mmCIF file of C-alpha atoms in Angstrom:
data_model
loop_
_atom_site.group_PDB
_atom_site.id
_atom_site.type_symbol
_atom_site.label_atom_id
_atom_site.label_comp_id
_atom_site.label_asym_id
_atom_site.label_seq_id
_atom_site.Cartn_x
_atom_site.Cartn_y
_atom_site.Cartn_z
ATOM 1 C CA UNK A 1 -69.355 279.109 184.618
ATOM 2 C CA UNK A 2 -73.439 279.946 183.514
ATOM 3 C CA UNK A 3 -74.114 277.631 180.236
ATOM 4 C CA UNK A 4 -73.725 278.957 176.921
ATOM 5 C CA UNK A 5 -76.710 279.621 174.759
ATOM 6 C CA UNK A 6 -76.002 279.796 171.243
ATOM 7 C CA UNK A 7 -78.393 282.284 169.289
ATOM 8 C CA UNK A 8 -79.615 282.738 166.415
ATOM 9 C CA UNK A 9 -82.316 281.093 163.937
ATOM 10 C CA UNK A 10 -81.846 277.711 165.221
ATOM 11 C CA UNK A 11 -83.490 278.398 168.891
ATOM 12 C CA UNK A 12 -87.169 279.170 166.857
ATOM 13 C CA UNK A 13 -86.816 276.008 164.897
ATOM 14 C CA UNK A 14 -85.696 273.736 168.022
ATOM 15 C CA UNK A 15 -88.170 275.711 169.946
ATOM 16 C CA UNK A 16 -91.216 274.662 167.235
ATOM 17 C CA UNK A 17 -90.077 271.231 167.279
ATOM 18 C CA UNK A 18 -89.966 270.614 170.770
ATOM 19 C CA UNK A 19 -92.756 268.961 171.428
ATOM 20 C CA UNK A 20 -92.329 266.464 168.692
ATOM 21 C CA UNK A 21 -88.840 266.047 169.547
ATOM 22 C CA UNK A 22 -89.552 265.223 173.033
ATOM 23 C CA UNK A 23 -92.221 262.484 172.187
ATOM 24 C CA UNK A 24 -89.464 261.029 170.259
ATOM 25 C CA UNK A 25 -86.773 260.835 172.127
ATOM 26 C CA UNK A 26 -88.958 259.066 174.767
ATOM 27 C CA UNK A 27 -89.117 256.123 172.897
ATOM 28 C CA UNK A 28 -85.539 255.313 172.934
ATOM 29 C CA UNK A 29 -84.543 253.069 176.297
ATOM 30 C CA UNK A 30 -80.870 253.439 176.336
ATOM 31 C CA UNK A 31 -81.364 257.423 175.977
ATOM 32 C CA UNK A 32 -84.150 257.690 178.753
ATOM 33 C CA UNK A 33 -82.035 255.265 181.210
ATOM 34 C CA UNK A 34 -78.927 257.103 181.209
ATOM 35 C CA UNK A 35 -79.912 261.041 181.580
ATOM 36 C CA UNK A 36 -76.803 261.881 182.935
ATOM 37 C CA UNK A 37 -75.172 260.825 179.468
ATOM 38 C CA UNK A 38 -75.305 262.713 176.284
ATOM 39 C CA UNK A 39 -74.850 260.494 173.419
ATOM 40 C CA UNK A 40 -73.199 262.407 170.136
ATOM 41 C CA UNK A 41 -71.639 259.343 168.052
ATOM 42 C CA UNK A 42 -74.591 258.789 165.677
ATOM 43 C CA UNK A 43 -72.517 258.840 162.636
ATOM 44 C CA UNK A 44 -70.714 255.913 163.859
ATOM 45 C CA UNK A 45 -73.830 254.037 164.979
ATOM 46 C CA UNK A 46 -77.734 255.175 166.105
ATOM 47 C CA UNK A 47 -79.491 254.044 168.913
ATOM 48 C CA UNK A 48 -82.821 252.216 168.739
ATOM 49 C CA UNK A 49 -86.214 253.203 169.219
ATOM 50 C CA UNK A 50 -88.432 250.691 170.983
ATOM 51 C CA UNK A 51 -90.282 249.641 167.939
ATOM 52 C CA UNK A 52 -87.117 248.432 166.659
ATOM 53 C CA UNK A 53 -86.767 246.695 169.559
ATOM 54 C CA UNK A 54 -90.059 245.045 170.232
ATOM 55 C CA UNK A 55 -90.034 244.126 166.334
ATOM 56 C CA UNK A 56 -86.642 242.024 166.827
ATOM 57 C CA UNK A 57 -88.116 240.357 170.216
ATOM 58 C CA UNK A 58 -91.149 239.621 167.763
ATOM 59 C CA UNK A 59 -89.213 238.115 164.976
ATOM 60 C CA UNK A 60 -87.120 235.873 167.421
ATOM 61 C CA UNK A 61 -90.074 234.705 169.603
ATOM 62 C CA UNK A 62 -92.577 234.218 166.522
ATOM 63 C CA UNK A 63 -91.227 233.376 163.622
ATOM 64 C CA UNK A 64 -87.649 232.939 163.755
ATOM 65 C CA UNK A 65 -86.541 230.333 160.831
ATOM 66 C CA UNK A 66 -84.060 230.469 157.893
ATOM 67 C CA UNK A 67 -85.758 232.376 154.629
ATOM 68 C CA UNK A 68 -86.112 230.452 151.190
ATOM 69 C CA UNK A 69 -85.058 227.041 153.091
ATOM 70 C CA UNK A 70 -88.124 225.487 154.248
ATOM 71 C CA UNK A 71 -92.164 225.067 153.539
ATOM 72 C CA UNK A 72 -93.322 225.527 157.173
ATOM 73 C CA UNK A 73 -95.110 228.300 158.604
ATOM 74 C CA UNK A 74 -92.404 229.921 160.359
ATOM 75 C CA UNK A 75 -89.641 229.623 157.351
ATOM 76 C CA UNK A 76 -92.754 230.903 154.852
ATOM 77 C CA UNK A 77 -92.947 234.208 157.203
ATOM 78 C CA UNK A 78 -89.089 234.574 157.342
ATOM 79 C CA UNK A 79 -89.216 234.284 153.217
ATOM 80 C CA UNK A 80 -92.276 236.509 152.895
ATOM 81 C CA UNK A 81 -90.386 239.022 155.544
ATOM 82 C CA UNK A 82 -87.331 239.277 153.078
ATOM 83 C CA UNK A 83 -89.557 239.800 150.238
ATOM 84 C CA UNK A 84 -91.484 242.520 152.013
ATOM 85 C CA UNK A 85 -88.410 244.074 153.473
ATOM 86 C CA UNK A 86 -87.316 244.628 149.692
ATOM 87 C CA UNK A 87 -90.304 246.340 148.978
ATOM 88 C CA UNK A 88 -90.662 248.900 151.778
ATOM 89 C CA UNK A 89 -86.778 250.386 151.301
ATOM 90 C CA UNK A 90 -88.210 250.892 147.542
ATOM 91 C CA UNK A 91 -91.119 252.673 149.054
ATOM 92 C CA UNK A 92 -89.060 254.435 151.498
ATOM 93 C CA UNK A 93 -86.386 255.650 148.744
ATOM 94 C CA UNK A 94 -89.282 257.280 146.744
ATOM 95 C CA UNK A 95 -88.385 254.510 143.978
ATOM 96 C CA UNK A 96 -89.952 255.595 140.744
ATOM 97 C CA UNK A 97 -90.175 252.418 139.128
ATOM 98 C CA UNK A 98 -90.043 249.502 141.775
ATOM 99 C CA UNK A 99 -90.868 247.023 139.283
ATOM 100 C CA UNK A 100 -87.779 247.052 137.717
ATOM 101 C CA UNK A 101 -85.575 247.741 140.215
ATOM 102 C CA UNK A 102 -83.869 245.389 142.977
ATOM 103 C CA UNK A 103 -82.707 245.655 146.417
ATOM 104 C CA UNK A 104 -79.863 243.032 147.866
ATOM 105 C CA UNK A 105 -79.347 243.127 151.742
ATOM 106 C CA UNK A 106 -75.843 243.370 153.050
ATOM 107 C CA UNK A 107 -74.082 243.809 156.240
ATOM 108 C CA UNK A 108 -73.571 247.278 155.624
ATOM 109 C CA UNK A 109 -72.462 250.081 153.540
ATOM 110 C CA UNK A 110 -69.021 248.702 153.228
ATOM 111 C CA UNK A 111 -69.938 245.628 151.956
ATOM 112 C CA UNK A 112 -72.726 246.873 149.368
ATOM 113 C CA UNK A 113 -69.746 248.748 148.126
ATOM 114 C CA UNK A 114 -67.843 246.392 147.850
ATOM 115 C CA UNK A 115 -70.734 244.196 146.038
ATOM 116 C CA UNK A 116 -71.300 246.513 143.384
ATOM 117 C CA UNK A 117 -67.121 247.158 143.188
ATOM 118 C CA UNK A 118 -66.754 243.428 142.725
ATOM 119 C CA UNK A 119 -69.984 242.026 141.045
ATOM 120 C CA UNK A 120 -71.093 244.719 139.058
ATOM 121 C CA UNK A 121 -68.561 247.240 137.928
ATOM 122 C CA UNK A 122 -66.132 244.778 135.985
ATOM 123 C CA UNK A 123 -68.810 243.735 133.423
ATOM 124 C CA UNK A 124 -69.313 247.519 132.930
ATOM 125 C CA UNK A 125 -65.663 248.080 132.405
ATOM 126 C CA UNK A 126 -63.260 247.157 129.212
ATOM 127 C CA UNK A 127 -59.198 248.205 128.598
ATOM 128 C CA UNK A 128 -59.189 252.347 128.724
ATOM 129 C CA UNK A 129 -62.655 253.171 130.674
ATOM 130 C CA UNK A 130 -62.381 255.294 133.307
ATOM 131 C CA UNK A 131 -64.203 255.641 136.760
ATOM 132 C CA UNK A 132 -64.354 258.762 138.900
ATOM 133 C CA UNK A 133 -64.688 258.547 142.756
ATOM 134 C CA UNK A 134 -64.072 260.622 146.387
ATOM 135 C CA UNK A 135 -60.184 260.728 147.386
ATOM 136 C CA UNK A 136 -61.551 262.590 150.749
ATOM 137 C CA UNK A 137 -64.932 260.812 151.607
ATOM 138 C CA UNK A 138 -64.754 257.877 153.610
ATOM 139 C CA UNK A 139 -62.379 255.134 153.023
ATOM 140 C CA UNK A 140 -65.369 252.808 152.127
ATOM 141 C CA UNK A 141 -66.291 254.427 149.090
ATOM 142 C CA UNK A 142 -62.699 254.906 147.794
ATOM 143 C CA UNK A 143 -60.636 251.292 148.771
ATOM 144 C CA UNK A 144 -63.337 248.996 146.922
ATOM 145 C CA UNK A 145 -63.549 250.994 143.420
ATOM 146 C CA UNK A 146 -59.379 250.667 143.742
ATOM 147 C CA UNK A 147 -59.568 246.900 144.321
ATOM 148 C CA UNK A 148 -61.878 246.569 141.249
ATOM 149 C CA UNK A 149 -59.090 248.340 139.443
ATOM 150 C CA UNK A 150 -56.697 246.267 140.867
ATOM 151 C CA UNK A 151 -58.337 242.621 140.008
ATOM 152 C CA UNK A 152 -59.162 244.259 136.702
ATOM 153 C CA UNK A 153 -55.410 244.584 135.892
ATOM 154 C CA UNK A 154 -54.532 241.389 137.130
ATOM 155 C CA UNK A 155 -56.957 239.951 133.835
ATOM 156 C CA UNK A 156 -55.153 242.655 131.352
ATOM 157 C CA UNK A 157 -57.896 245.124 131.748
ATOM 158 C CA UNK A 158 -56.580 248.463 132.588
ATOM 159 C CA UNK A 159 -58.854 251.032 133.891
ATOM 160 C CA UNK A 160 -58.198 254.209 134.926
ATOM 161 C CA UNK A 161 -59.680 255.833 138.710
ATOM 162 C CA UNK A 162 -59.788 259.287 138.675
ATOM 163 C CA UNK A 163 -60.393 261.829 141.387
ATOM 164 C CA UNK A 164 -63.819 263.192 141.700
ATOM 165 C CA UNK A 165 -63.187 267.227 141.845
ATOM 166 C CA UNK A 166 -64.184 269.120 145.253
ATOM 167 C CA UNK A 167 -64.813 272.833 145.660
ATOM 168 C CA UNK A 168 -61.989 274.210 147.695
ATOM 169 C CA UNK A 169 -64.386 276.682 149.674
ATOM 170 C CA UNK A 170 -67.432 274.630 150.736
ATOM 171 C CA UNK A 171 -65.683 270.988 150.556
ATOM 172 C CA UNK A 172 -69.155 269.938 148.076
ATOM 173 C CA UNK A 173 -68.209 268.404 144.919
ATOM 174 C CA UNK A 174 -67.505 270.789 142.028
ATOM 175 C CA UNK A 175 -70.014 269.864 139.377
ATOM 176 C CA UNK A 176 -68.779 271.962 136.645
ATOM 177 C CA UNK A 177 -64.932 270.876 137.195
ATOM 178 C CA UNK A 178 -67.003 267.380 137.196
ATOM 179 C CA UNK A 179 -68.619 268.196 134.041
ATOM 180 C CA UNK A 180 -65.114 268.870 132.285
ATOM 181 C CA UNK A 181 -63.146 265.697 133.599
ATOM 182 C CA UNK A 182 -65.975 263.377 132.241
ATOM 183 C CA UNK A 183 -64.848 262.160 128.585
ATOM 184 C CA UNK A 184 -65.973 259.496 126.366
ATOM 185 C CA UNK A 185 -64.333 256.499 128.375
ATOM 186 C CA UNK A 186 -66.133 257.799 131.357
ATOM 187 C CA UNK A 187 -68.070 254.682 132.769
ATOM 188 C CA UNK A 188 -68.952 254.835 136.276
ATOM 189 C CA UNK A 189 -69.562 257.743 139.141
ATOM 190 C CA UNK A 190 -69.495 257.465 142.618
ATOM 191 C CA UNK A 191 -70.317 259.601 145.341
ATOM 192 C CA UNK A 192 -71.342 260.427 148.905
ATOM 193 C CA UNK A 193 -74.646 261.860 149.922
ATOM 194 C CA UNK A 194 -73.730 263.392 153.247
ATOM 195 C CA UNK A 195 -70.036 263.582 154.281
ATOM 196 C CA UNK A 196 -68.987 261.944 157.620
ATOM 197 C CA UNK A 197 -66.476 264.385 158.986
ATOM 198 C CA UNK A 198 -67.637 267.619 157.411
ATOM 199 C CA UNK A 199 -71.344 266.665 157.814
ATOM 200 C CA UNK A 200 -72.318 268.461 154.574
ATOM 201 C CA UNK A 201 -74.787 267.607 152.284
ATOM 202 C CA UNK A 202 -72.698 267.365 149.167
ATOM 203 C CA UNK A 203 -74.903 268.282 146.203
ATOM 204 C CA UNK A 204 -75.171 265.038 144.574
ATOM 205 C CA UNK A 205 -78.650 266.103 142.818
ATOM 206 C CA UNK A 206 -76.453 268.173 140.930
ATOM 207 C CA UNK A 207 -74.124 265.363 139.046
ATOM 208 C CA UNK A 208 -76.465 263.823 137.047
ATOM 209 C CA UNK A 209 -76.402 266.871 135.074
ATOM 210 C CA UNK A 210 -72.632 267.223 135.309
ATOM 211 C CA UNK A 211 -72.345 263.707 133.767
ATOM 212 C CA UNK A 212 -74.963 263.155 131.633
ATOM 213 C CA UNK A 213 -77.843 260.889 130.881
ATOM 214 C CA UNK A 214 -75.907 257.291 130.368
ATOM 215 C CA UNK A 215 -73.477 257.344 133.248
ATOM 216 C CA UNK A 216 -74.351 255.064 136.396
ATOM 217 C CA UNK A 217 -74.049 257.009 139.482
ATOM 218 C CA UNK A 218 -73.310 254.855 142.935
ATOM 219 C CA UNK A 219 -74.154 256.829 146.205
ATOM 220 C CA UNK A 220 -72.859 255.939 149.696
ATOM 221 C CA UNK A 221 -75.569 257.031 151.287
ATOM 222 C CA UNK A 222 -74.625 255.973 154.886
ATOM 223 C CA UNK A 223 -74.880 259.446 156.498
ATOM 224 C CA UNK A 224 -78.129 260.084 154.918
ATOM 225 C CA UNK A 225 -80.848 257.348 154.776
ATOM 226 C CA UNK A 226 -82.833 257.473 158.213
ATOM 227 C CA UNK A 227 -81.053 261.110 158.845
ATOM 228 C CA UNK A 228 -82.992 262.958 155.857
ATOM 229 C CA UNK A 229 -85.263 262.466 153.152
ATOM 230 C CA UNK A 230 -83.654 260.151 150.306
ATOM 231 C CA UNK A 231 -85.346 260.000 147.008
ATOM 232 C CA UNK A 232 -83.659 258.291 144.458
ATOM 233 C CA UNK A 233 -86.422 260.031 141.882
ATOM 234 C CA UNK A 234 -84.896 263.104 142.517
ATOM 235 C CA UNK A 235 -81.046 262.538 142.789
ATOM 236 C CA UNK A 236 -81.362 260.114 139.945
ATOM 237 C CA UNK A 237 -78.540 257.710 141.137
ATOM 238 C CA UNK A 238 -78.394 253.879 139.967
ATOM 239 C CA UNK A 239 -77.312 252.550 143.580
ATOM 240 C CA UNK A 240 -77.881 253.943 146.771
ATOM 241 C CA UNK A 241 -75.806 251.689 149.641
ATOM 242 C CA UNK A 242 -76.612 252.397 153.033
ATOM 243 C CA UNK A 243 -76.157 250.804 157.126
ATOM 244 C CA UNK A 244 -79.139 249.903 158.714
ATOM 245 C CA UNK A 245 -77.091 250.203 161.932
ATOM 246 C CA UNK A 246 -76.796 254.195 161.327
ATOM 247 C CA UNK A 247 -80.604 254.335 160.511
ATOM 248 C CA UNK A 248 -81.955 253.097 164.013
ATOM 249 C CA UNK A 249 -81.876 249.179 162.851
ATOM 250 C CA UNK A 250 -79.526 246.528 164.015
ATOM 251 C CA UNK A 251 -75.658 246.397 163.321
ATOM 252 C CA UNK A 252 -75.110 243.794 160.672
ATOM 253 C CA UNK A 253 -77.730 244.862 158.545
ATOM 254 C CA UNK A 254 -77.623 247.162 155.389
ATOM 255 C CA UNK A 255 -78.938 247.206 151.368
ATOM 256 C CA UNK A 256 -78.091 248.262 148.038
ATOM 257 C CA UNK A 257 -81.069 249.443 145.802
ATOM 258 C CA UNK A 258 -80.356 249.106 142.230
ATOM 259 C CA UNK A 259 -82.092 251.066 139.651
ATOM 260 C CA UNK A 260 -80.783 248.517 137.029
ATOM 261 C CA UNK A 261 -81.690 251.153 134.004
ATOM 262 C CA UNK A 262 -78.193 251.590 133.406
ATOM 263 C CA UNK A 263 -75.176 249.266 132.700
ATOM 264 C CA UNK A 264 -75.381 245.142 133.161
ATOM 265 C CA UNK A 265 -78.367 244.197 135.764
ATOM 266 C CA UNK A 266 -76.746 243.970 139.672
ATOM 267 C CA UNK A 267 -76.849 239.840 139.999
ATOM 268 C CA UNK A 268 -74.353 239.288 143.173
ATOM 269 C CA UNK A 269 -72.375 236.139 142.277
ATOM 270 C CA UNK A 270 -71.428 233.338 144.346
ATOM 271 C CA UNK A 271 -73.902 231.068 146.840
ATOM 272 C CA UNK A 272 -76.465 233.060 148.147
ATOM 273 C CA UNK A 273 -76.151 232.295 152.139
ATOM 274 C CA UNK A 274 -78.865 232.605 155.155
ATOM 275 C CA UNK A 275 -80.053 235.956 154.959
ATOM 276 C CA UNK A 276 -79.886 238.082 158.324
ATOM 277 C CA UNK A 277 -83.443 238.011 159.049
ATOM 278 C CA UNK A 278 -83.155 239.599 162.567
ATOM 279 C CA UNK A 279 -81.480 242.673 161.250
ATOM 280 C CA UNK A 280 -83.882 242.561 158.018
ATOM 281 C CA UNK A 281 -86.721 242.902 160.643
ATOM 282 C CA UNK A 282 -85.126 245.799 162.273
ATOM 283 C CA UNK A 283 -84.726 247.334 159.381
ATOM 284 C CA UNK A 284 -88.443 247.252 158.353
ATOM 285 C CA UNK A 285 -89.378 248.534 162.145
ATOM 286 C CA UNK A 286 -86.536 251.710 161.727
ATOM 287 C CA UNK A 287 -88.135 252.576 158.281
ATOM 288 C CA UNK A 288 -91.834 252.461 159.901
ATOM 289 C CA UNK A 289 -90.546 254.422 162.552
ATOM 290 C CA UNK A 290 -88.705 256.892 160.440
ATOM 291 C CA UNK A 291 -91.769 257.410 158.320
ATOM 292 C CA UNK A 292 -93.899 258.017 161.326
ATOM 293 C CA UNK A 293 -91.634 260.371 162.628
ATOM 294 C CA UNK A 294 -90.948 262.445 159.593
ATOM 295 C CA UNK A 295 -87.323 262.430 158.027
ATOM 296 C CA UNK A 296 -87.850 265.574 157.220
ATOM 297 C CA UNK A 297 -88.490 267.092 160.586
ATOM 298 C CA UNK A 298 -85.382 264.696 161.720
ATOM 299 C CA UNK A 299 -83.225 266.279 159.237
ATOM 300 C CA UNK A 300 -84.684 270.098 160.275
ATOM 301 C CA UNK A 301 -83.952 268.951 164.084
ATOM 302 C CA UNK A 302 -80.830 267.931 163.477
ATOM 303 C CA UNK A 303 -79.421 270.573 161.559
ATOM 304 C CA UNK A 304 -80.861 273.111 164.095
ATOM 305 C CA UNK A 305 -78.776 271.471 166.565
ATOM 306 C CA UNK A 306 -75.542 271.541 164.467
ATOM 307 C CA UNK A 307 -76.206 275.178 164.051
ATOM 308 C CA UNK A 308 -76.687 275.817 167.274
ATOM 309 C CA UNK A 309 -73.479 274.219 168.238
ATOM 310 C CA UNK A 310 -71.162 275.643 165.850
ATOM 311 C CA UNK A 311 -72.989 279.477 166.641
ATOM 312 C CA UNK A 312 -71.484 278.628 169.942
ATOM 313 C CA UNK A 313 -68.176 277.647 168.772
ATOM 314 C CA UNK A 314 -67.229 280.069 166.425
ATOM 315 C CA UNK A 315 -67.062 282.624 169.354
ATOM 316 C CA UNK A 316 -64.529 280.478 171.244
ATOM 317 C CA UNK A 317 -61.091 281.260 169.683
ATOM 318 C CA UNK A 318 -59.466 277.890 171.374
ATOM 319 C CA UNK A 319 -61.414 275.601 168.762
ATOM 320 C CA UNK A 320 -60.920 274.950 164.881
ATOM 321 C CA UNK A 321 -64.247 273.922 163.032
ATOM 322 C CA UNK A 322 -63.010 271.420 160.583
ATOM 323 C CA UNK A 323 -65.093 271.755 157.293
ATOM 324 C CA UNK A 324 -66.736 274.982 155.257
ATOM 325 C CA UNK A 325 -66.215 278.281 157.437
ATOM 326 C CA UNK A 326 -69.404 279.283 155.604
ATOM 327 C CA UNK A 327 -71.751 276.559 156.977
ATOM 328 C CA UNK A 328 -71.908 277.209 160.719
ATOM 329 C CA UNK A 329 -75.115 279.022 160.920
ATOM 330 C CA UNK A 330 -78.472 277.668 160.093
ATOM 331 C CA UNK A 331 -79.213 280.630 157.475
ATOM 332 C CA UNK A 332 -76.077 279.705 155.594
ATOM 333 C CA UNK A 333 -75.986 279.961 151.781
ATOM 334 C CA UNK A 334 -74.394 277.167 151.215
ATOM 335 C CA UNK A 335 -75.203 273.445 152.416
ATOM 336 C CA UNK A 336 -76.156 273.173 155.961
ATOM 337 C CA UNK A 337 -73.888 270.539 158.344
ATOM 338 C CA UNK A 338 -76.282 267.853 158.507
ATOM 339 C CA UNK A 339 -76.166 267.106 162.188
ATOM 340 C CA UNK A 340 -72.110 266.263 161.923
ATOM 341 C CA UNK A 341 -70.176 268.872 163.507
ATOM 342 C CA UNK A 342 -65.909 268.308 163.593
ATOM 343 C CA UNK A 343 -63.900 270.527 165.734
ATOM 344 C CA UNK A 344 -60.106 270.509 167.402
ATOM 345 C CA UNK A 345 -58.991 272.245 170.214
ATOM 346 C CA UNK A 346 -55.772 274.304 169.569
ATOM 347 C CA UNK A 347 -53.708 273.250 172.446
ATOM 348 C CA UNK A 348 -55.667 269.973 173.553
ATOM 349 C CA UNK A 349 -55.076 266.603 171.344
ATOM 350 C CA UNK A 350 -58.414 265.007 170.026
ATOM 351 C CA UNK A 351 -58.054 261.907 172.354
ATOM 352 C CA UNK A 352 -57.438 263.664 175.429
ATOM 353 C CA UNK A 353 -60.721 265.871 174.709
ATOM 354 C CA UNK A 354 -62.369 262.964 173.985
ATOM 355 C CA UNK A 355 -61.507 261.583 177.663
ATOM 356 C CA UNK A 356 -62.037 265.075 179.167
ATOM 357 C CA UNK A 357 -65.851 265.297 177.421
ATOM 358 C CA UNK A 358 -66.577 261.841 178.761
ATOM 359 C CA UNK A 359 -65.521 262.892 182.390
ATOM 360 C CA UNK A 360 -68.575 265.384 181.656
ATOM 361 C CA UNK A 361 -70.800 262.624 180.211
ATOM 362 C CA UNK A 362 -70.425 263.273 176.544
ATOM 363 C CA UNK A 363 -69.665 260.211 174.092
ATOM 364 C CA UNK A 364 -67.884 261.672 171.186
ATOM 365 C CA UNK A 365 -66.081 260.021 168.350
ATOM 366 C CA UNK A 366 -62.148 260.882 168.529
ATOM 367 C CA UNK A 367 -59.510 259.794 165.808
ATOM 368 C CA UNK A 368 -58.992 260.226 161.575
ATOM 369 C CA UNK A 369 -62.813 258.951 161.373
ATOM 370 C CA UNK A 370 -61.638 256.684 158.516
ATOM 371 C CA UNK A 371 -60.992 258.953 155.914
ATOM 372 C CA UNK A 372 -59.646 258.288 152.424
ATOM 373 C CA UNK A 373 -56.158 259.479 151.606
ATOM 374 C CA UNK A 374 -56.528 262.691 150.423
ATOM 375 C CA UNK A 375 -59.113 263.600 153.695
ATOM 376 C CA UNK A 376 -58.195 265.299 156.571
ATOM 377 C CA UNK A 377 -55.457 263.250 158.370
ATOM 378 C CA UNK A 378 -55.136 265.130 161.591
ATOM 379 C CA UNK A 379 -56.989 263.654 164.468
ATOM 380 C CA UNK A 380 -60.148 265.676 165.911
ATOM 381 C CA UNK A 381 -63.444 265.223 167.863
ATOM 382 C CA UNK A 382 -66.822 264.550 166.122
ATOM 383 C CA UNK A 383 -70.206 265.027 167.613
ATOM 384 C CA UNK A 384 -73.044 263.943 165.403
ATOM 385 C CA UNK A 385 -76.502 264.213 166.096
ATOM 386 C CA UNK A 386 -80.071 262.678 165.840
ATOM 387 C CA UNK A 387 -83.751 262.964 167.028
ATOM 388 C CA UNK A 388 -83.094 261.751 170.701
ATOM 389 C CA UNK A 389 -80.616 264.888 170.883
ATOM 390 C CA UNK A 390 -81.415 267.987 172.755
ATOM 391 C CA UNK A 391 -80.701 271.640 172.847
ATOM 392 C CA UNK A 392 -79.690 271.663 176.371
ATOM 393 C CA UNK A 393 -76.985 268.872 175.474
ATOM 394 C CA UNK A 394 -75.728 271.243 173.166
ATOM 395 C CA UNK A 395 -75.722 274.148 175.300
ATOM 396 C CA UNK A 396 -74.187 271.666 178.564
ATOM 397 C CA UNK A 397 -71.167 271.202 175.364
ATOM 398 C CA UNK A 398 -70.524 274.368 174.768
ATOM 399 C CA UNK A 399 -70.009 275.378 178.526
ATOM 400 C CA UNK A 400 -67.829 272.373 178.973
ATOM 401 C CA UNK A 401 -65.702 273.605 175.435
ATOM 402 C CA UNK A 402 -65.500 277.024 176.915
ATOM 403 C CA UNK A 403 -64.326 276.016 180.070
ATOM 404 C CA UNK A 404 -61.314 274.869 178.286
ATOM 405 C CA UNK A 405 -60.742 277.639 176.204
#
């Protein structure tokens, strides 16, 4: 069967950005070293460019020491690194008031959200207060808030956890319904920037007007930092939590950016152990690489690739594309899919389809994708993209999927 080419606006954009993308793809050793394989699982973890690998090697071979616990040069260099990367994250996020905000390093998004839930939220709440959180996003953006509710209940403080409303047509949040839900006892809202299954930008820039000027908003940015531009000035949120390994850095690295303007100051309790200096060094190099590459261009590239895939998939009756059906083309009037496309075959199970795809060289995610209770419960196949993916990989994938239709 001849390769299938998805036609539409995406083709022109991909052709325009092609030379830029090929130069960046060449910087990923694991990608160029395995040309027969197509890695389509970047929502789970991203591959690392040579610049990040070099930074890790340099840190381990020139200044590897514990930060904040020594006065010799290697220790001083590690201590300075931690401080510098805090400032680097603020710059990367477009922090409008870096002198007031704070950055705390974590092992990733899950630990970061639990940090906010455990060490900040209880101070904000009193008996009878309400918080509004997503029930159909990643489990990591629901479980910590429910855990905080249980811990407070043991202390005699009863709070209500309410569901952040979604639009039934698009799957995005519903700002109008949220505005009606917010009441005099609403103290906090948690949200997700890009949905990890549907791939949609969840319109979080509309949430501030809906909740008012005083309610803190915590943003799970696991699928946006490193994938598209993130501006805390434009979003007007109070926390941005993200994982380094989803943003081209090493596993075990991540951060919480805290605005420190609404509610109490975030000051993590307990003894602060040794920081992950190698992970922090990798995160600094990843942010430098992303700035040089251009996150706006990376976002355009992955949106166009996702549109190429959905434009081809919707011609194949054997497949169901999970999520909003109005976001399947690049010129969609709703929020576009940010490099994530999730699908089901109508007669082949997700796990079996994943095995078949790997036999053709495609690495995808297959399961329930860690969705919270109100999300999709049936297993599915998720293809998630980054700057190292190509139109040719998408076309080959469509050819294989068509042969199974």
